[in-house]
PDB file of C-alpha atoms in Angstrom:
ATOM      1  CA  MET R   1     -12.923  -2.960  30.587  1.00  0.00           C
ATOM      2  CA  ALA R   2     -10.924  -1.219  27.873  1.00  0.00           C
ATOM      3  CA  ASP R   3     -11.235   2.462  26.985  1.00  0.00           C
ATOM      4  CA  THR R   4     -10.131   3.602  23.552  1.00  0.00           C
ATOM      5  CA  GLN R   5     -10.526   6.469  21.118  1.00  0.00           C
ATOM      6  CA  ASP R   6     -12.811   6.569  18.112  1.00  0.00           C
ATOM      7  CA  CYS R   7     -12.283   8.706  15.000  1.00  0.00           C
ATOM      8  CA  ASN R   8     -13.718  11.730  16.808  1.00  0.00           C
ATOM      9  CA  HIS R   9     -11.381  11.219  19.774  1.00  0.00           C
ATOM     10  CA  THR R  10     -14.152  10.509  22.267  1.00  0.00           C
ATOM     11  CA  GLN R  11     -13.800   7.866  24.934  1.00  0.00           C
ATOM     12  CA  ILE R  12     -15.889   4.708  24.821  1.00  0.00           C
ATOM     13  CA  SER R  13     -15.851   1.658  27.022  1.00  0.00           C
ATOM     14  CA  VAL R  14     -15.609  -1.879  25.732  1.00  0.00           C
ATOM     15  CA  PRO R  15     -16.499  -4.590  28.256  1.00  0.00           C
ATOM     16  CA  ASP R  16     -14.525  -7.821  28.396  1.00  0.00           C
ATOM     17  CA  THR R  17     -17.675  -9.690  29.373  1.00  0.00           C
ATOM     18  CA  ILE R  18     -21.368  -8.936  29.306  1.00  0.00           C
ATOM     19  CA  THR R  19     -23.702  -9.983  32.125  1.00  0.00           C
ATOM     20  CA  ARG R  20     -27.118 -11.223  31.003  1.00  0.00           C
ATOM     21  CA  ASN R  21     -29.677 -12.830  33.278  1.00  0.00           C
ATOM     22  CA  GLY R  22     -27.124 -12.942  36.080  1.00  0.00           C
ATOM     23  CA  THR R  23     -24.467 -14.851  34.093  1.00  0.00           C
ATOM     24  CA  ALA R  24     -21.298 -13.506  32.512  1.00  0.00           C
ATOM     25  CA  GLN R  25     -21.043 -14.048  28.773  1.00  0.00           C
ATOM     26  CA  GLU R  26     -18.254 -13.331  26.334  1.00  0.00           C
ATOM     27  CA  ALA R  27     -18.084  -9.856  24.884  1.00  0.00           C
ATOM     28  CA  SER R  28     -19.272  -9.322  21.315  1.00  0.00           C
ATOM     29  CA  PRO R  29     -16.846 -10.076  18.495  1.00  0.00           C
ATOM     30  CA  PHE R  30     -16.414  -6.361  17.862  1.00  0.00           C
ATOM     31  CA  ALA R  31     -15.608  -5.826  21.551  1.00  0.00           C
ATOM     32  CA  GLN R  32     -13.005  -8.617  21.284  1.00  0.00           C
ATOM     33  CA  LEU R  33     -11.525  -6.912  18.215  1.00  0.00           C
ATOM     34  CA  VAL R  34     -11.265  -3.581  20.031  1.00  0.00           C
ATOM     35  CA  ALA R  35      -9.881  -5.256  23.166  1.00  0.00           C
ATOM     36  CA  TYR R  36      -7.085  -6.851  21.108  1.00  0.00           C
ATOM     37  CA  PHE R  37      -6.058  -3.513  19.600  1.00  0.00           C
ATOM     38  CA  GLU R  38      -6.301  -1.800  22.977  1.00  0.00           C
ATOM     39  CA  ARG R  39      -4.038  -4.417  24.532  1.00  0.00           C
ATOM     40  CA  GLU R  40      -1.502  -4.640  21.677  1.00  0.00           C
ATOM     41  CA  HIS R  41      -1.590  -1.118  20.215  1.00  0.00           C
ATOM     42  CA  THR R  42      -2.861   1.180  22.972  1.00  0.00           C
ATOM     43  CA  GLY R  43      -3.653   4.641  21.666  1.00  0.00           C
ATOM     44  CA  ARG R  44      -2.195   3.905  18.227  1.00  0.00           C
ATOM     45  CA  PHE R  45      -5.351   3.007  16.328  1.00  0.00           C
ATOM     46  CA  LEU R  46      -8.568   4.643  15.211  1.00  0.00           C
ATOM     47  CA  LEU R  47     -11.938   3.196  16.044  1.00  0.00           C
ATOM     48  CA  ASP R  48     -15.120   3.637  14.023  1.00  0.00           C
ATOM     49  CA  ALA R  49     -17.771   2.121  16.285  1.00  0.00           C
ATOM     50  CA  GLU R  50     -20.573   2.801  13.815  1.00  0.00           C
ATOM     51  CA  LYS R  51     -18.869   0.729  11.091  1.00  0.00           C
ATOM     52  CA  GLN R  52     -17.449  -1.692  13.687  1.00  0.00           C
ATOM     53  CA  ALA R  53     -13.980  -1.065  12.265  1.00  0.00           C
ATOM     54  CA  VAL R  54     -10.476  -0.463  13.530  1.00  0.00           C
ATOM     55  CA  GLN R  55      -7.730   1.245  11.542  1.00  0.00           C
ATOM     56  CA  TRP R  56      -4.066   0.817  12.439  1.00  0.00           C
ATOM     57  CA  VAL R  57      -0.953   2.150  10.690  1.00  0.00           C
ATOM     58  CA  PHE R  58       2.056  -0.156  10.840  1.00  0.00           C
ATOM     59  CA  THR R  59       5.607   0.059   9.592  1.00  0.00           C
ATOM     60  CA  GLY R  60       7.371  -3.000   8.268  1.00  0.00           C
ATOM     61  CA  GLU R  61      10.827  -3.448   6.804  1.00  0.00           C
ATOM     62  CA  ASN R  62       9.646  -2.401   3.341  1.00  0.00           C
ATOM     63  CA  GLY R  63       7.097   0.331   3.958  1.00  0.00           C
ATOM     64  CA  THR R  64       4.322   1.842   6.031  1.00  0.00           C
ATOM     65  CA  TYR R  65       0.799   0.534   5.543  1.00  0.00           C
ATOM     66  CA  THR R  66      -2.716   0.897   6.939  1.00  0.00           C
ATOM     67  CA  LEU R  67      -4.538  -2.162   8.238  1.00  0.00           C
ATOM     68  CA  VAL R  68      -8.340  -1.901   8.364  1.00  0.00           C
ATOM     69  CA  VAL R  69     -10.191  -4.583  10.313  1.00  0.00           C
ATOM     70  CA  ARG R  70     -13.981  -4.651  10.356  1.00  0.00           C
ATOM     71  CA  TRP R  71     -16.489  -6.936  12.017  1.00  0.00           C
ATOM     72  CA  ASP R  72     -19.355  -7.898   9.690  1.00  0.00           C
ATOM     73  CA  GLU R  73     -22.160  -8.821  12.089  1.00  0.00           C
ATOM     74  CA  LYS R  74     -24.552 -10.090   9.435  1.00  0.00           C
ATOM     75  CA  ALA R  75     -22.075 -12.528   7.878  1.00  0.00           C
ATOM     76  CA  GLU R  76     -20.306 -13.248  11.189  1.00  0.00           C
ATOM     77  CA  ARG R  77     -16.895 -12.605   9.703  1.00  0.00           C
ATOM     78  CA  LEU R  78     -13.846 -10.484  10.294  1.00  0.00           C
ATOM     79  CA  LEU R  79     -12.791  -8.510   7.230  1.00  0.00           C
ATOM     80  CA  ILE R  80      -9.144  -7.515   6.940  1.00  0.00           C
ATOM     81  CA  ARG R  81      -7.862  -5.081   4.346  1.00  0.00           C
ATOM     82  CA  VAL R  82      -4.590  -3.327   3.665  1.00  0.00           C
ATOM     83  CA  PRO R  83      -5.625  -0.726   1.079  1.00  0.00           C
ATOM     84  CA  SER R  84      -3.443   1.319  -1.247  1.00  0.00           C
ATOM     85  CA  ILE R  85      -0.263  -0.701  -0.914  1.00  0.00           C
ATOM     86  CA  ALA R  86       0.831   0.765  -4.225  1.00  0.00           C
ATOM     87  CA  THR R  87      -0.623   2.364  -7.328  1.00  0.00           C
ATOM     88  CA  VAL R  88       0.094   0.296 -10.401  1.00  0.00           C
ATOM     89  CA  PRO R  89       0.430   2.139 -13.719  1.00  0.00           C
ATOM     90  CA  PRO R  90      -1.891   0.853 -16.467  1.00  0.00           C
ATOM     91  CA  GLU R  91       0.959  -0.498 -18.581  1.00  0.00           C
ATOM     92  CA  LYS R  92       1.887  -2.807 -15.677  1.00  0.00           C
ATOM     93  CA  TYR R  93      -1.631  -4.188 -14.996  1.00  0.00           C
ATOM     94  CA  VAL R  94      -1.132  -7.485 -16.846  1.00  0.00           C
ATOM     95  CA  ALA R  95       2.291  -8.173 -15.354  1.00  0.00           C
ATOM     96  CA  THR R  96       1.024  -7.248 -11.881  1.00  0.00           C
ATOM     97  CA  ALA R  97      -1.995  -9.529 -12.290  1.00  0.00           C
ATOM     98  CA  VAL R  98       0.344 -12.400 -13.175  1.00  0.00           C
ATOM     99  CA  LEU R  99       2.528 -11.659 -10.140  1.00  0.00           C
ATOM    100  CA  ILE R 100      -0.560 -11.484  -7.922  1.00  0.00           C
ATOM    101  CA  ASN R 101      -1.666 -14.881  -9.205  1.00  0.00           C
ATOM    102  CA  LEU R 102       1.770 -16.394  -8.563  1.00  0.00           C
ATOM    103  CA  ILE R 103       1.780 -15.029  -5.006  1.00  0.00           C
ATOM    104  CA  ASN R 104      -1.865 -15.781  -4.168  1.00  0.00           C
ATOM    105  CA  TRP R 105      -1.421 -19.377  -5.301  1.00  0.00           C
ATOM    106  CA  LYS R 106       0.962 -19.908  -2.380  1.00  0.00           C
ATOM    107  CA  LEU R 107      -0.724 -17.759   0.287  1.00  0.00           C
ATOM    108  CA  GLY R 108      -2.614 -19.568   3.006  1.00  0.00           C
ATOM    109  CA  ILE R 109      -4.457 -16.499   4.269  1.00  0.00           C
ATOM    110  CA  GLY R 110      -5.860 -13.572   2.306  1.00  0.00           C
ATOM    111  CA  ASN R 111      -4.945 -12.417  -1.168  1.00  0.00           C
ATOM    112  CA  PHE R 112      -3.603  -9.498  -3.130  1.00  0.00           C
ATOM    113  CA  GLN R 113      -5.971  -7.724  -5.495  1.00  0.00           C
ATOM    114  CA  LEU R 114      -5.621  -5.125  -8.229  1.00  0.00           C
ATOM    115  CA  ASP R 115      -8.369  -2.625  -8.952  1.00  0.00           C
ATOM    116  CA  ILE R 116      -8.046  -1.935 -12.677  1.00  0.00           C
ATOM    117  CA  ALA R 117     -10.288   1.125 -12.384  1.00  0.00           C
ATOM    118  CA  ASP R 118      -7.571   3.092 -10.564  1.00  0.00           C
ATOM    119  CA  GLY R 119      -4.529   0.797 -10.205  1.00  0.00           C
ATOM    120  CA  GLU R 120      -4.916   0.289  -6.454  1.00  0.00           C
ATOM    121  CA  LEU R 121      -3.013  -2.717  -5.140  1.00  0.00           C
ATOM    122  CA  ALA R 122      -4.545  -4.011  -1.907  1.00  0.00           C
ATOM    123  CA  PHE R 123      -4.496  -7.039   0.359  1.00  0.00           C
ATOM    124  CA  ARG R 124      -7.745  -8.588   1.578  1.00  0.00           C
ATOM    125  CA  GLY R 125      -8.603 -11.404   3.878  1.00  0.00           C
ATOM    126  CA  TYR R 126     -11.418 -12.572   6.041  1.00  0.00           C
ATOM    127  CA  LEU R 127     -12.139 -14.955   8.856  1.00  0.00           C
ATOM    128  CA  LEU R 128     -15.514 -16.661   9.058  1.00  0.00           C
ATOM    129  CA  VAL R 129     -16.755 -17.017  12.608  1.00  0.00           C
ATOM    130  CA  GLY R 130     -19.778 -19.284  12.248  1.00  0.00           C
ATOM    131  CA  ASP R 131     -20.622 -19.419  15.927  1.00  0.00           C
ATOM    132  CA  GLY R 132     -20.248 -15.662  16.368  1.00  0.00           C
ATOM    133  CA  LYS R 133     -17.388 -16.085  18.849  1.00  0.00           C
ATOM    134  CA  LEU R 134     -14.238 -14.220  17.961  1.00  0.00           C
ATOM    135  CA  GLY R 135     -11.208 -14.562  20.174  1.00  0.00           C
ATOM    136  CA  GLN R 136      -8.326 -12.147  20.514  1.00  0.00           C
ATOM    137  CA  LYS R 137      -5.876 -14.879  19.466  1.00  0.00           C
ATOM    138  CA  GLN R 138      -7.764 -15.214  16.165  1.00  0.00           C
ATOM    139  CA  VAL R 139      -7.650 -11.455  15.644  1.00  0.00           C
ATOM    140  CA  LYS R 140      -3.939 -11.369  16.405  1.00  0.00           C
ATOM    141  CA  SER R 141      -3.006 -14.270  14.121  1.00  0.00           C
ATOM    142  CA  HIS R 142      -4.987 -12.938  11.159  1.00  0.00           C
ATOM    143  CA  CYS R 143      -3.814  -9.344  11.557  1.00  0.00           C
ATOM    144  CA  LEU R 144      -0.214 -10.455  11.983  1.00  0.00           C
ATOM    145  CA  ALA R 145      -0.355 -12.793   8.974  1.00  0.00           C
ATOM    146  CA  SER R 146      -1.820 -10.012   6.837  1.00  0.00           C
ATOM    147  CA  THR R 147       0.820  -7.456   7.832  1.00  0.00           C
ATOM    148  CA  VAL R 148       3.648  -9.950   7.318  1.00  0.00           C
ATOM    149  CA  ALA R 149       2.350 -10.959   3.864  1.00  0.00           C
ATOM    150  CA  VAL R 150       2.049  -7.356   2.693  1.00  0.00           C
ATOM    151  CA  ASP R 151       5.496  -6.344   3.904  1.00  0.00           C
ATOM    152  CA  TYR R 152       7.142  -9.566   2.706  1.00  0.00           C
ATOM    153  CA  PHE R 153       5.876  -9.276  -0.878  1.00  0.00           C
ATOM    154  CA  MET R 154       6.183  -5.501  -1.230  1.00  0.00           C
ATOM    155  CA  PRO R 155       9.707  -5.689  -2.737  1.00  0.00           C
ATOM    156  CA  ALA R 156       8.420  -8.014  -5.479  1.00  0.00           C
ATOM    157  CA  PHE R 157       5.682  -5.534  -6.411  1.00  0.00           C
ATOM    158  CA  GLN R 158       8.100  -2.594  -6.278  1.00  0.00           C
ATOM    159  CA  HIS R 159      10.615  -4.417  -8.476  1.00  0.00           C
ATOM    160  CA  LEU R 160       7.932  -5.276 -11.018  1.00  0.00           C
ATOM    161  CA  ILE R 161       6.436  -1.769 -11.093  1.00  0.00           C
ATOM    162  CA  TRP R 162       9.722   0.164 -11.241  1.00  0.00           C
ATOM    163  CA  SER R 163      11.769  -2.045 -13.549  1.00  0.00           C
ATOM    164  CA  GLU R 164      11.401  -4.104 -16.688  1.00  0.00           C
ATOM    165  CA  ALA R 165      11.427  -7.364 -14.696  1.00  0.00           C
ATOM    166  CA  SER R 166       8.923 -10.086 -15.490  1.00  0.00           C
ATOM    167  CA  PRO R 167       6.488 -11.388 -12.879  1.00  0.00           C
ATOM    168  CA  GLU R 168       8.413 -14.645 -12.729  1.00  0.00           C
ATOM    169  CA  GLU R 169      11.624 -12.796 -11.889  1.00  0.00           C
TER     170      GLU R 169
END
């Protein structure tokens, strides 16, 4: 059983297995998500049990980012988002959209997105879990891939935003 903190700093317990009708069954996907973060990032994440979400701040070689992972029970999917990677000025929207397309074309997991309402550059991904069973290895691989992608491509976005370089450069 893993104990962790939610956004209000209260303790909750997340079982590794649930016993129903005398048999042990796997914990819910959200419990698996929390168990992964408890094991890998003990005490360094925020939990919002009501939204079934975990928020974790990570530092890569090129910046510090926030990873938000949420379990969507209805769709049986894990939603991964790295919001506010950068704020793109309006005059760079078209060039940034071209760069995003060039990068997304080659990404195998997730994608970068630009919100033209406010210039927010974000990374989004998801993992469909059709049978409702989410393993900690799946959580780890998708979270790791998302953090690596964001940090790896950050210099390209910075170069584009802060210079006169073209997206192809």
